[in-house]
Amino acid sequence: MIDLKSLKSQYINGEWREGSSNLQIENRNPFNGEILATYKAGSNDDLNHAYAAAQQVQKEWAKTNPVSQRDVFDKAVAYLEANHEAFVDVIIDEIGGTRLKAEFEIGLVKNMLKEASTFPMRMNGSILPSPIDGKENRVYRVPVGVVGVISPFNFPFFLSMKSVAPALATGNGVVLKPHEHTPITGGTMIAKMFEEAGLPKGLLNVVTTEISEIGDNFVEHPVPRAISFTGSTATGKHIGEVAGRNLKEVHLELGGNSALVVLDDADIDLAVSAAVFSRFTHQGQICMSANRLIVHESCYDKFVEKYIAKVKTLTCGDPKDPSTIIGPLINERQVKNTVDLIQKGIDEGATPVIKGNVNGNIVEPVVFTNVTPDMAIANEEFFAPVVSILRVSSDEEVIEYANQSPYGLSGAIHTEDIERGAELAKLMDTGMIHINDGTINDEPNVAFGGVKNSGVGRLNGEWSLDAFTTFKWISIQHEKRSYPYS
Ligand code: NAD
């Protein structure tokens, strides 16, 4: 099995190296605390080298034959498939993801690479008419140049790849900064795949560091023309401000507090399965998780009874055990935040009908009923296996409760009446919403993104093509033009 855990932490201009700052980063297994690796963090010098390398080779890459470009993505998929178990192993050990989560994430990565492999052949431009006699207007789709990608800790392999692959496939150079807790899954294992797939040196660079070492330089640096950020709303607001001040195009995929709605005519068993899957996958650390369940009073008791019964069957513990559904949260800080917010829910008067224990970084499921929309637990993002159930008596109340959240990422509506569901979905302030399904869906060809505090911009398919390219107008004056005064 290839050893992804021994990769050095920086991949710059095609070379594997340690960071040049004095800060040490410890990469720990969140389940058992074992140290997977200790690194020297990247510095601003490393960042400068990474951006310079990407800038130097980008134009040549943009001119490369699109079939040759496409081959790189096909080979990256082949490398991933040939070394599947090694990738699963790191996702389990570095992130505390269960085997189920690892397989799910790898599937998403493969689909994203396959979608990106079509981009080199989709760099279409257009020829437009002109009001000027003898002029031909050509509009070329061109790469933005160099893209800076910043990824979070929860689905780092996929969420890094979601920007890295389309950015490269549209002819850009890339510098990737993974989360400091997931340097391999979010960074170096992606570099390794592309190195093995024959991507020219310098095009993709990985800088692993702490923000204390580089400040805002990742975004402020003059080389990147676009920044693709996935992470929390608080950090995203800051990144957006810095990017705006420096006139960088910015794509922000941020936090969520999605609602799964169960209407009076819903298939309750299906709704329960969708709601459990949507909340407890990866121990609730998914931006699209169904944090809030909004249930019609006519089926409330039946739904809650079945939901509780199903939650009680979920096994918590070692993510290496294939039967585990709930593994550890990423670190002690997230556990503390979760415990504090649970206590807030109790203090506000919600009822914890299930209240699991906390063992190390494992937080067992917590289910709150008697939740009202004004409570903190209904409004703040729980990045943990904790759920709030709200009771409603009408469709109007469904919309009111759902839209009260400052977030607007995903959602779901369960009903036998598809068109009633679709009409309600139109009234929900959310970027994505699914009828008779869970809230966790990400497809490589469909617009993905949020509204309100959940982000700005869309990724996947043609939206990623647009996100990482711009247009250049080249006009050709075929007939001699006469000017008014010369
Ligand atoms: P985070 O905001 O703490 O960190 C995200 C990344 O930003 C990390 O790599 C971090 O090092 C980096 N960062 C922080 N300050 C920076 C700066 N000044 N310059 C450059 N980079 C900086 O988020 P997290 O805790 O890793 O992730 C969890 C959050 O992400 C949750 O809120 C979740 O909902 C959200 N998320 C959203 C999506 C989505 O697609 N909408 C997907 C996954 C996660």
Short mmCIF file of C-alpha atoms and ligand atoms in Angstrom, two decimals:
data_model
loop_
_atom_site.label_atom_id
_atom_site.label_comp_id
_atom_site.label_asym_id
_atom_site.label_seq_id
_atom_site.Cartn_x
_atom_site.Cartn_y
_atom_site.Cartn_z
CA MET A 1 0.00 0.00 0.00
CA ILE A 2 1.37 3.47 -0.86
CA ASP A 3 2.26 5.56 2.16
CA LEU A 4 0.43 8.87 1.91
CA LYS A 5 1.09 9.68 5.56
CA SER A 6 4.84 10.12 5.03
CA LEU A 7 4.48 12.81 2.35
CA LYS A 8 6.27 16.06 3.24
CA SER A 9 3.89 18.89 4.05
CA GLN A 10 4.67 21.32 1.21
CA TYR A 11 4.53 20.57 -2.51
CA ILE A 12 5.95 23.58 -4.31
CA ASN A 13 7.12 23.76 -7.92
CA GLY A 14 7.02 19.97 -8.15
CA GLU A 15 9.21 19.44 -5.06
CA TRP A 16 8.29 17.89 -1.75
CA ARG A 17 9.70 19.85 1.16
CA GLU A 18 9.21 20.90 4.74
CA GLY A 19 7.93 24.38 5.56
CA SER A 20 10.53 27.06 6.21
CA SER A 21 8.94 28.59 9.31
CA ASN A 22 9.87 27.55 12.84
CA LEU A 23 6.33 26.63 13.82
CA GLN A 24 5.61 22.92 14.27
CA ILE A 25 2.28 21.47 13.19
CA GLU A 26 1.22 18.19 14.80
CA ASN A 27 -1.11 16.07 12.72
CA ARG A 28 -3.15 14.02 15.19
CA ASN A 29 -5.66 11.22 14.81
CA PRO A 30 -8.81 12.75 16.36
CA PHE A 31 -10.02 9.39 17.69
CA ASN A 32 -7.00 8.14 19.63
CA GLY A 33 -4.74 11.21 19.72
CA GLU A 34 -1.85 9.41 17.98
CA ILE A 35 0.49 11.72 16.09
CA LEU A 36 0.42 10.85 12.39
CA ALA A 37 3.17 13.32 11.52
CA THR A 38 4.90 16.47 12.74
CA TYR A 39 5.69 19.18 10.21
CA LYS A 40 7.43 22.52 9.99
CA ALA A 41 4.75 24.94 8.87
CA GLY A 42 4.91 26.89 5.62
CA SER A 43 6.00 30.54 5.70
CA ASN A 44 5.34 33.56 3.53
CA ASP A 45 8.50 32.64 1.57
CA ASP A 46 6.95 29.27 0.80
CA LEU A 47 3.73 30.98 -0.23
CA ASN A 48 5.64 33.36 -2.53
CA HIS A 49 7.43 30.42 -4.15
CA ALA A 50 4.17 28.56 -4.61
CA TYR A 51 2.39 31.48 -6.28
CA ALA A 52 5.44 32.28 -8.43
CA ALA A 53 5.66 28.67 -9.60
CA ALA A 54 1.98 28.57 -10.51
CA GLN A 55 2.22 31.86 -12.37
CA GLN A 56 5.30 30.79 -14.30
CA VAL A 57 3.85 27.64 -15.83
CA GLN A 58 0.17 28.59 -16.12
CA LYS A 59 0.27 30.18 -19.58
CA GLU A 60 2.02 27.17 -21.10
CA TRP A 61 -0.55 24.85 -19.49
CA ALA A 62 -3.41 26.97 -20.84
CA LYS A 63 -2.02 26.41 -24.37
CA THR A 64 -1.65 22.65 -23.92
CA ASN A 65 -3.72 20.42 -26.19
CA PRO A 66 -7.06 19.82 -24.42
CA VAL A 67 -6.87 16.07 -24.99
CA SER A 68 -3.52 15.99 -23.18
CA GLN A 69 -5.01 18.10 -20.40
CA ARG A 70 -7.95 15.71 -20.12
CA ASP A 71 -5.58 12.72 -19.86
CA VAL A 72 -4.21 14.10 -16.59
CA PHE A 73 -7.64 13.89 -14.95
CA ASP A 74 -8.27 10.40 -16.31
CA LYS A 75 -4.90 9.28 -14.90
CA ALA A 76 -5.66 10.87 -11.54
CA VAL A 77 -8.86 8.81 -11.35
CA ALA A 78 -6.92 5.67 -12.29
CA TYR A 79 -4.33 6.38 -9.56
CA LEU A 80 -7.07 6.88 -6.98
CA GLU A 81 -8.77 3.64 -8.00
CA ALA A 82 -5.51 1.67 -7.94
CA ASN A 83 -4.71 2.93 -4.42
CA HIS A 84 -8.21 3.10 -3.00
CA GLU A 85 -7.40 1.54 0.38
CA ALA A 86 -4.53 3.94 1.09
CA PHE A 87 -6.87 6.89 0.55
CA VAL A 88 -9.57 5.33 2.77
CA ASP A 89 -6.97 4.74 5.47
CA VAL A 90 -5.88 8.40 5.67
CA ILE A 91 -9.46 9.72 5.67
CA ILE A 92 -10.17 7.47 8.68
CA ASP A 93 -6.93 8.27 10.54
CA GLU A 94 -6.58 11.99 9.83
CA ILE A 95 -10.20 13.17 9.91
CA GLY A 96 -11.85 10.48 12.04
CA GLY A 97 -14.15 9.70 9.14
CA THR A 98 -15.87 6.33 9.19
CA ARG A 99 -15.29 3.85 6.34
CA LEU A 100 -18.72 4.83 5.02
CA LYS A 101 -17.70 8.48 4.96
CA ALA A 102 -14.37 7.67 3.32
CA GLU A 103 -16.05 5.69 0.53
CA PHE A 104 -18.64 8.46 0.08
CA GLU A 105 -15.96 11.15 -0.13
CA ILE A 106 -13.80 9.17 -2.57
CA GLY A 107 -16.87 8.65 -4.78
CA LEU A 108 -17.49 12.41 -4.81
CA VAL A 109 -13.85 13.07 -5.71
CA LYS A 110 -13.96 10.63 -8.63
CA ASN A 111 -17.13 12.21 -9.98
CA MET A 112 -15.59 15.67 -9.69
CA LEU A 113 -12.44 14.59 -11.54
CA LYS A 114 -14.55 13.03 -14.30
CA GLU A 115 -16.59 16.22 -14.64
CA ALA A 116 -13.45 18.38 -14.68
CA SER A 117 -11.93 16.16 -17.38
CA THR A 118 -14.64 17.46 -19.75
CA PHE A 119 -13.69 21.12 -19.16
CA PRO A 120 -10.68 21.37 -21.49
CA MET A 121 -13.05 20.60 -24.38
CA ARG A 122 -15.69 23.03 -23.08
CA MET A 123 -13.66 26.25 -23.22
CA ASN A 124 -16.05 27.63 -25.83
CA GLY A 125 -16.01 31.24 -26.90
CA SER A 126 -18.33 33.07 -29.29
CA ILE A 127 -18.31 35.29 -32.34
CA LEU A 128 -20.62 38.26 -31.99
CA PRO A 129 -22.00 40.76 -34.53
CA SER A 130 -20.80 44.35 -34.42
CA PRO A 131 -22.51 47.69 -35.07
CA ILE A 132 -19.20 48.84 -36.67
CA ASP A 133 -18.80 48.03 -40.38
CA GLY A 134 -16.14 45.41 -41.05
CA LYS A 135 -15.56 44.44 -37.44
CA GLU A 136 -15.51 40.88 -36.17
CA ASN A 137 -15.97 40.37 -32.41
CA ARG A 138 -14.45 37.27 -30.91
CA VAL A 139 -15.05 36.47 -27.26
CA TYR A 140 -12.64 33.90 -25.88
CA ARG A 141 -13.16 32.00 -22.63
CA VAL A 142 -9.82 32.16 -20.83
CA PRO A 143 -8.51 30.96 -17.45
CA VAL A 144 -8.40 33.61 -14.73
CA GLY A 145 -4.69 32.82 -14.24
CA VAL A 146 -3.81 31.56 -10.76
CA VAL A 147 -6.44 30.46 -8.25
CA GLY A 148 -5.95 30.24 -4.48
CA VAL A 149 -8.00 27.45 -2.88
CA ILE A 150 -8.72 27.30 0.87
CA SER A 151 -10.46 24.22 2.26
CA PRO A 152 -12.05 23.16 5.58
CA PHE A 153 -11.42 20.10 7.75
CA ASN A 154 -14.65 18.13 7.33
CA PHE A 155 -14.60 16.81 3.72
CA PRO A 156 -11.16 18.11 2.78
CA PHE A 157 -10.34 15.62 0.01
CA PHE A 158 -13.52 16.45 -1.85
CA LEU A 159 -13.82 20.12 -0.96
CA SER A 160 -10.25 20.85 -2.04
CA MET A 161 -10.75 18.83 -5.22
CA LYS A 162 -14.02 20.59 -5.96
CA SER A 163 -12.08 23.75 -6.76
CA VAL A 164 -8.63 22.36 -7.60
CA ALA A 165 -9.78 20.04 -10.42
CA PRO A 166 -12.02 22.55 -12.27
CA ALA A 167 -9.45 25.33 -11.82
CA LEU A 168 -6.69 23.20 -13.34
CA ALA A 169 -8.97 21.81 -16.02
CA THR A 170 -9.81 25.33 -17.23
CA GLY A 171 -6.12 26.16 -17.65
CA ASN A 172 -5.26 27.79 -14.33
CA GLY A 173 -2.39 27.35 -11.93
CA VAL A 174 -3.40 26.61 -8.32
CA VAL A 175 -2.08 27.12 -4.82
CA LEU A 176 -3.98 25.05 -2.27
CA LYS A 177 -4.04 25.74 1.47
CA PRO A 178 -5.64 22.87 3.36
CA HIS A 179 -6.90 23.20 6.93
CA GLU A 180 -4.04 22.79 9.42
CA HIS A 181 -5.74 19.67 10.86
CA THR A 182 -6.08 17.93 7.50
CA PRO A 183 -2.89 18.62 5.54
CA ILE A 184 -2.81 15.19 3.88
CA THR A 185 -6.47 14.64 2.99
CA GLY A 186 -7.00 18.28 2.05
CA GLY A 187 -3.62 18.91 0.44
CA THR A 188 -0.70 16.62 -0.09
CA MET A 189 -2.57 13.52 -1.22
CA ILE A 190 -4.18 15.61 -3.94
CA ALA A 191 -0.75 16.86 -5.03
CA LYS A 192 0.49 13.26 -5.05
CA MET A 193 -2.36 12.17 -7.32
CA PHE A 194 -1.67 14.92 -9.83
CA GLU A 195 2.08 14.35 -9.67
CA GLU A 196 1.51 10.69 -10.51
CA ALA A 197 -0.96 11.69 -13.23
CA GLY A 198 1.72 13.78 -14.99
CA LEU A 199 0.50 17.31 -14.24
CA PRO A 200 3.36 19.68 -15.19
CA LYS A 201 5.48 20.76 -12.21
CA GLY A 202 4.52 24.03 -10.58
CA LEU A 203 0.88 24.06 -11.69
CA LEU A 204 -0.49 22.73 -8.42
CA ASN A 205 1.20 23.73 -5.17
CA VAL A 206 0.29 22.91 -1.58
CA VAL A 207 1.23 25.14 1.34
CA THR A 208 0.47 23.68 4.76
CA THR A 209 0.57 26.25 7.50
CA GLU A 210 -1.20 28.08 10.29
CA ILE A 211 -2.78 31.47 9.62
CA SER A 212 -0.58 32.96 12.37
CA GLU A 213 2.38 32.36 10.00
CA ILE A 214 0.98 33.96 6.84
CA GLY A 215 -1.71 36.38 8.02
CA ASP A 216 -3.90 37.46 5.11
CA ASN A 217 -1.16 36.99 2.50
CA PHE A 218 -2.80 33.97 0.92
CA VAL A 219 -5.63 36.20 -0.29
CA GLU A 220 -3.79 39.55 -0.54
CA HIS A 221 -0.90 38.16 -2.59
CA PRO A 222 -0.79 39.90 -6.01
CA VAL A 223 -0.62 36.68 -8.08
CA PRO A 224 -3.97 34.93 -7.49
CA ARG A 225 -6.84 36.48 -9.45
CA ALA A 226 -9.52 34.35 -7.81
CA ILE A 227 -9.94 32.82 -4.36
CA SER A 228 -12.15 29.82 -3.76
CA PHE A 229 -12.93 29.45 -0.06
CA THR A 230 -14.90 26.74 1.70
CA GLY A 231 -15.29 27.02 5.46
CA SER A 232 -17.12 28.79 8.24
CA THR A 233 -19.23 31.91 7.74
CA ALA A 234 -17.09 33.95 10.14
CA THR A 235 -13.87 33.20 8.25
CA GLY A 236 -15.66 33.52 4.91
CA LYS A 237 -16.79 37.05 5.73
CA HIS A 238 -13.20 37.98 6.49
CA ILE A 239 -11.88 36.33 3.30
CA GLY A 240 -14.59 38.13 1.30
CA GLU A 241 -13.56 41.49 2.77
CA VAL A 242 -9.86 40.98 2.11
CA ALA A 243 -10.54 39.68 -1.41
CA GLY A 244 -12.86 42.61 -2.17
CA ARG A 245 -10.30 45.15 -0.97
CA ASN A 246 -7.75 43.56 -3.27
CA LEU A 247 -10.15 43.19 -6.22
CA LYS A 248 -9.98 39.39 -6.33
CA GLU A 249 -12.87 37.37 -7.58
CA VAL A 250 -14.10 35.32 -4.64
CA HIS A 251 -16.26 32.21 -4.29
CA LEU A 252 -17.53 31.52 -0.79
CA GLU A 253 -19.04 28.18 0.26
CA LEU A 254 -19.96 28.71 3.91
CA GLY A 255 -21.85 27.30 6.89
CA GLY A 256 -25.39 25.99 7.03
CA ASN A 257 -28.28 25.16 9.32
CA SER A 258 -30.49 23.23 6.96
CA ALA A 259 -34.08 22.26 7.68
CA LEU A 260 -35.69 18.97 6.75
CA VAL A 261 -39.47 19.44 6.65
CA VAL A 262 -41.96 16.64 7.25
CA LEU A 263 -45.45 17.56 6.01
CA ASP A 264 -48.71 15.95 7.15
CA ASP A 265 -48.84 13.63 4.10
CA ALA A 266 -45.21 12.46 4.24
CA ASP A 267 -43.99 8.85 4.06
CA ILE A 268 -42.81 8.82 7.69
CA ASP A 269 -40.39 5.89 7.40
CA LEU A 270 -38.68 7.50 4.42
CA ALA A 271 -38.56 10.87 6.17
CA VAL A 272 -37.02 9.29 9.29
CA SER A 273 -34.31 7.51 7.26
CA ALA A 274 -33.50 10.67 5.29
CA ALA A 275 -33.42 12.79 8.45
CA VAL A 276 -31.14 10.38 10.34
CA PHE A 277 -28.74 10.01 7.40
CA SER A 278 -28.73 13.78 6.87
CA ARG A 279 -27.85 14.58 10.46
CA PHE A 280 -25.50 11.84 11.64
CA THR A 281 -23.29 11.19 8.62
CA HIS A 282 -19.74 12.19 9.54
CA GLN A 283 -21.03 12.87 13.07
CA GLY A 284 -22.93 15.91 11.82
CA GLN A 285 -19.86 17.72 10.48
CA ILE A 286 -21.36 18.46 7.05
CA CYS A 287 -22.39 21.93 5.91
CA MET A 288 -25.64 20.52 4.44
CA SER A 289 -26.60 18.51 7.55
CA ALA A 290 -30.26 18.50 8.59
CA ASN A 291 -29.75 20.31 11.88
CA ARG A 292 -33.41 21.27 12.16
CA LEU A 293 -36.36 18.97 11.64
CA ILE A 294 -39.60 20.89 11.08
CA VAL A 295 -42.48 18.48 11.54
CA HIS A 296 -46.23 18.97 11.03
CA GLU A 297 -48.21 18.47 14.26
CA SER A 298 -50.44 15.79 12.68
CA CYS A 299 -47.50 13.38 12.26
CA TYR A 300 -45.20 14.82 14.93
CA ASP A 301 -45.57 12.10 17.58
CA LYS A 302 -45.25 9.26 15.09
CA PHE A 303 -42.20 10.85 13.43
CA VAL A 304 -40.42 11.64 16.71
CA GLU A 305 -41.02 8.14 18.08
CA LYS A 306 -39.57 6.48 14.98
CA TYR A 307 -36.72 8.99 14.71
CA ILE A 308 -35.65 8.39 18.31
CA ALA A 309 -35.82 4.62 17.84
CA LYS A 310 -33.54 4.84 14.80
CA VAL A 311 -31.07 7.22 16.44
CA LYS A 312 -30.72 4.79 19.35
CA THR A 313 -29.42 2.13 16.93
CA LEU A 314 -26.47 4.26 15.75
CA THR A 315 -23.11 2.89 16.86
CA CYS A 316 -20.49 5.33 18.12
CA GLY A 317 -16.78 4.75 18.48
CA ASP A 318 -13.68 3.78 16.53
CA PRO A 319 -14.03 4.97 12.93
CA LYS A 320 -11.84 2.04 11.83
CA ASP A 321 -14.59 -0.38 12.86
CA PRO A 322 -16.74 -0.76 9.71
CA SER A 323 -19.94 -0.85 11.79
CA THR A 324 -19.30 2.59 13.34
CA ILE A 325 -21.63 5.35 12.19
CA ILE A 326 -20.51 8.11 14.57
CA GLY A 327 -16.79 8.68 14.99
CA PRO A 328 -14.94 11.54 16.68
CA LEU A 329 -15.31 15.26 16.12
CA ILE A 330 -12.17 16.82 14.68
CA ASN A 331 -10.77 18.24 17.94
CA GLU A 332 -11.40 19.15 21.57
CA ARG A 333 -12.38 22.71 20.66
CA GLN A 334 -15.28 21.48 18.53
CA VAL A 335 -16.32 19.14 21.35
CA LYS A 336 -16.32 22.02 23.82
CA ASN A 337 -18.32 24.27 21.47
CA THR A 338 -20.85 21.47 21.06
CA VAL A 339 -21.15 20.79 24.78
CA ASP A 340 -21.64 24.52 25.45
CA LEU A 341 -24.37 24.83 22.82
CA ILE A 342 -26.14 21.71 24.14
CA GLN A 343 -26.17 23.29 27.59
CA LYS A 344 -27.56 26.50 26.08
CA GLY A 345 -30.41 24.46 24.57
CA ILE A 346 -31.22 22.93 27.96
CA ASP A 347 -31.04 26.35 29.65
CA GLU A 348 -33.39 27.78 27.03
CA GLY A 349 -35.98 25.11 27.84
CA ALA A 350 -35.62 22.58 25.02
CA THR A 351 -36.01 18.92 26.02
CA PRO A 352 -33.08 16.56 25.33
CA VAL A 353 -35.09 13.38 24.65
CA ILE A 354 -31.80 11.67 23.84
CA LYS A 355 -28.65 12.94 25.50
CA GLY A 356 -25.62 10.83 24.77
CA ASN A 357 -22.31 10.95 26.59
CA VAL A 358 -19.11 12.63 25.58
CA ASN A 359 -16.06 10.32 25.50
CA GLY A 360 -12.89 12.04 24.33
CA ASN A 361 -13.79 13.53 20.95
CA ILE A 362 -16.81 11.25 20.53
CA VAL A 363 -20.08 13.09 21.08
CA GLU A 364 -22.99 10.66 21.14
CA PRO A 365 -26.29 11.80 19.57
CA VAL A 366 -28.39 14.47 21.23
CA VAL A 367 -32.00 15.00 20.13
CA PHE A 368 -33.89 18.06 21.30
CA THR A 369 -37.68 18.43 21.17
CA ASN A 370 -39.76 21.42 22.31
CA VAL A 371 -37.46 23.63 20.31
CA THR A 372 -38.80 27.04 19.36
CA PRO A 373 -37.41 29.11 16.51
CA ASP A 374 -36.02 31.83 18.77
CA MET A 375 -33.67 29.43 20.60
CA ALA A 376 -29.92 29.49 19.92
CA ILE A 377 -29.97 25.77 19.09
CA ALA A 378 -32.40 26.49 16.26
CA ASN A 379 -30.29 29.30 14.86
CA GLU A 380 -26.64 28.44 15.31
CA GLU A 381 -24.84 25.85 13.22
CA PHE A 382 -24.26 22.65 15.23
CA PHE A 383 -21.30 20.93 13.55
CA ALA A 384 -21.98 17.81 15.62
CA PRO A 385 -24.55 14.97 16.00
CA VAL A 386 -27.15 17.18 17.66
CA VAL A 387 -30.61 17.80 16.24
CA SER A 388 -33.47 20.21 16.99
CA ILE A 389 -37.07 19.17 16.29
CA LEU A 390 -39.66 21.92 15.81
CA ARG A 391 -43.43 21.41 15.60
CA VAL A 392 -45.54 23.37 13.09
CA SER A 393 -49.26 23.53 12.31
CA SER A 394 -49.37 24.95 8.76
CA ASP A 395 -47.39 25.39 5.55
CA GLU A 396 -47.07 29.11 6.37
CA GLU A 397 -45.39 28.23 9.64
CA VAL A 398 -43.05 25.84 7.81
CA ILE A 399 -41.82 28.69 5.64
CA GLU A 400 -41.59 31.10 8.57
CA TYR A 401 -39.54 28.69 10.69
CA ALA A 402 -37.33 27.49 7.86
CA ASN A 403 -36.52 30.99 6.62
CA GLN A 404 -35.85 32.40 10.05
CA SER A 405 -32.31 31.01 9.96
CA PRO A 406 -29.54 33.39 8.91
CA TYR A 407 -28.18 30.53 6.78
CA GLY A 408 -29.56 29.24 3.48
CA LEU A 409 -27.59 26.28 2.18
CA SER A 410 -29.66 23.12 1.74
CA GLY A 411 -33.03 21.73 2.80
CA ALA A 412 -35.52 18.95 2.21
CA ILE A 413 -39.31 18.58 2.11
CA HIS A 414 -41.15 15.29 2.60
CA THR A 415 -44.62 15.03 1.12
CA GLU A 416 -46.66 12.70 -1.07
CA ASP A 417 -47.76 15.75 -3.06
CA ILE A 418 -44.70 16.55 -5.17
CA GLU A 419 -46.04 19.86 -6.51
CA ARG A 420 -47.01 21.09 -3.04
CA GLY A 421 -43.42 20.31 -2.06
CA ALA A 422 -42.04 22.11 -5.10
CA GLU A 423 -44.19 25.20 -4.43
CA LEU A 424 -43.00 25.32 -0.81
CA ALA A 425 -39.43 24.78 -1.95
CA LYS A 426 -39.69 27.89 -4.13
CA LEU A 427 -40.54 29.91 -1.01
CA MET A 428 -37.57 28.65 1.00
CA ASP A 429 -34.56 30.98 1.23
CA THR A 430 -31.99 28.35 0.40
CA GLY A 431 -29.58 27.62 -2.42
CA MET A 432 -30.56 23.95 -2.68
CA ILE A 433 -33.56 21.92 -1.57
CA HIS A 434 -34.65 18.34 -2.20
CA ILE A 435 -38.13 16.85 -2.30
CA ASN A 436 -38.45 13.44 -0.60
CA ASP A 437 -34.73 13.10 -0.01
CA GLY A 438 -32.12 14.10 2.55
CA THR A 439 -30.38 17.46 2.72
CA ILE A 440 -26.94 16.08 1.77
CA ASN A 441 -26.59 16.09 -2.00
CA ASP A 442 -23.72 17.23 -4.18
CA GLU A 443 -23.67 16.31 -7.85
CA PRO A 444 -20.76 17.23 -10.12
CA ASN A 445 -22.91 18.83 -12.85
CA VAL A 446 -25.49 20.70 -10.73
CA ALA A 447 -25.22 24.22 -9.26
CA PHE A 448 -24.04 24.00 -5.64
CA GLY A 449 -24.00 26.88 -3.17
CA GLY A 450 -25.91 28.90 -0.63
CA VAL A 451 -27.71 32.16 -0.05
CA LYS A 452 -27.61 34.54 2.94
CA ASN A 453 -24.86 33.54 5.40
CA SER A 454 -24.19 30.31 3.48
CA GLY A 455 -22.18 31.88 0.74
CA VAL A 456 -21.76 33.63 -2.55
CA GLY A 457 -21.45 31.95 -5.94
CA ARG A 458 -22.05 28.49 -7.33
CA LEU A 459 -19.74 25.58 -8.10
CA ASN A 460 -19.97 22.33 -10.13
CA GLY A 461 -20.56 21.79 -13.85
CA GLU A 462 -20.93 24.92 -15.97
CA TRP A 463 -20.88 27.05 -12.80
CA SER A 464 -17.33 25.93 -12.00
CA LEU A 465 -16.42 26.52 -15.62
CA ASP A 466 -17.60 30.11 -15.14
CA ALA A 467 -16.05 30.45 -11.67
CA PHE A 468 -12.51 29.76 -12.87
CA THR A 469 -12.59 31.44 -16.26
CA THR A 470 -13.19 34.91 -17.58
CA PHE A 471 -13.81 36.30 -21.06
CA LYS A 472 -11.53 38.21 -23.37
CA TRP A 473 -12.89 40.32 -26.21
CA ILE A 474 -10.63 40.40 -29.23
CA SER A 475 -12.02 42.44 -32.11
CA ILE A 476 -10.69 42.41 -35.63
CA GLN A 477 -11.30 45.38 -37.90
CA HIS A 478 -11.34 43.78 -41.36
CA GLU A 479 -12.30 46.93 -43.27
CA LYS A 480 -10.40 50.17 -42.87
CA ARG A 481 -12.24 52.27 -40.35
CA SER A 482 -12.66 56.03 -40.65
CA TYR A 483 -12.37 58.08 -37.46
CA PRO A 484 -14.22 61.36 -36.85
CA TYR A 485 -11.19 63.68 -36.70
CA SER A 486 -8.09 61.83 -37.97
P1 NAD B 1 -12.81 27.53 9.11
O1 NAD B 1 -13.46 28.74 8.59
O2 NAD B 1 -12.35 27.50 10.51
O3 NAD B 1 -11.50 27.20 8.22
C1 NAD B 1 -11.57 27.03 6.83
C2 NAD B 1 -10.21 27.30 6.22
O4 NAD B 1 -9.94 28.69 6.28
C3 NAD B 1 -9.03 26.61 6.91
O5 NAD B 1 -8.18 26.09 5.92
C4 NAD B 1 -8.37 27.75 7.66
O6 NAD B 1 -7.01 27.54 7.90
C5 NAD B 1 -8.58 28.87 6.65
N1 NAD B 1 -8.40 30.25 7.10
C6 NAD B 1 -8.78 30.85 8.26
N2 NAD B 1 -8.42 32.17 8.25
C7 NAD B 1 -7.81 32.40 7.05
C8 NAD B 1 -7.19 33.55 6.44
N3 NAD B 1 -7.12 34.74 7.05
N4 NAD B 1 -6.65 33.41 5.20
C9 NAD B 1 -6.70 32.23 4.56
N5 NAD B 1 -7.26 31.10 5.10
C10 NAD B 1 -7.81 31.20 6.32
O7 NAD B 1 -13.80 26.33 8.80
P2 NAD B 1 -13.72 24.82 9.27
O8 NAD B 1 -13.92 24.76 10.74
O9 NAD B 1 -12.53 24.15 8.68
O10 NAD B 1 -14.98 24.19 8.51
C11 NAD B 1 -16.24 24.08 9.06
C12 NAD B 1 -17.17 25.11 8.45
O11 NAD B 1 -17.13 25.06 7.04
C13 NAD B 1 -18.62 24.88 8.83
O12 NAD B 1 -19.21 26.13 9.11
C14 NAD B 1 -19.21 24.29 7.56
O13 NAD B 1 -20.60 24.48 7.42
C15 NAD B 1 -18.44 24.99 6.51
N6 NAD B 1 -18.45 24.23 5.27
C16 NAD B 1 -19.15 24.71 4.21
C17 NAD B 1 -19.21 23.97 3.03
C18 NAD B 1 -19.98 24.42 1.83
O14 NAD B 1 -19.80 23.86 0.76
N7 NAD B 1 -20.86 25.41 1.95
C19 NAD B 1 -18.56 22.73 2.97
C20 NAD B 1 -17.87 22.29 4.08
C21 NAD B 1 -17.80 23.04 5.23
#
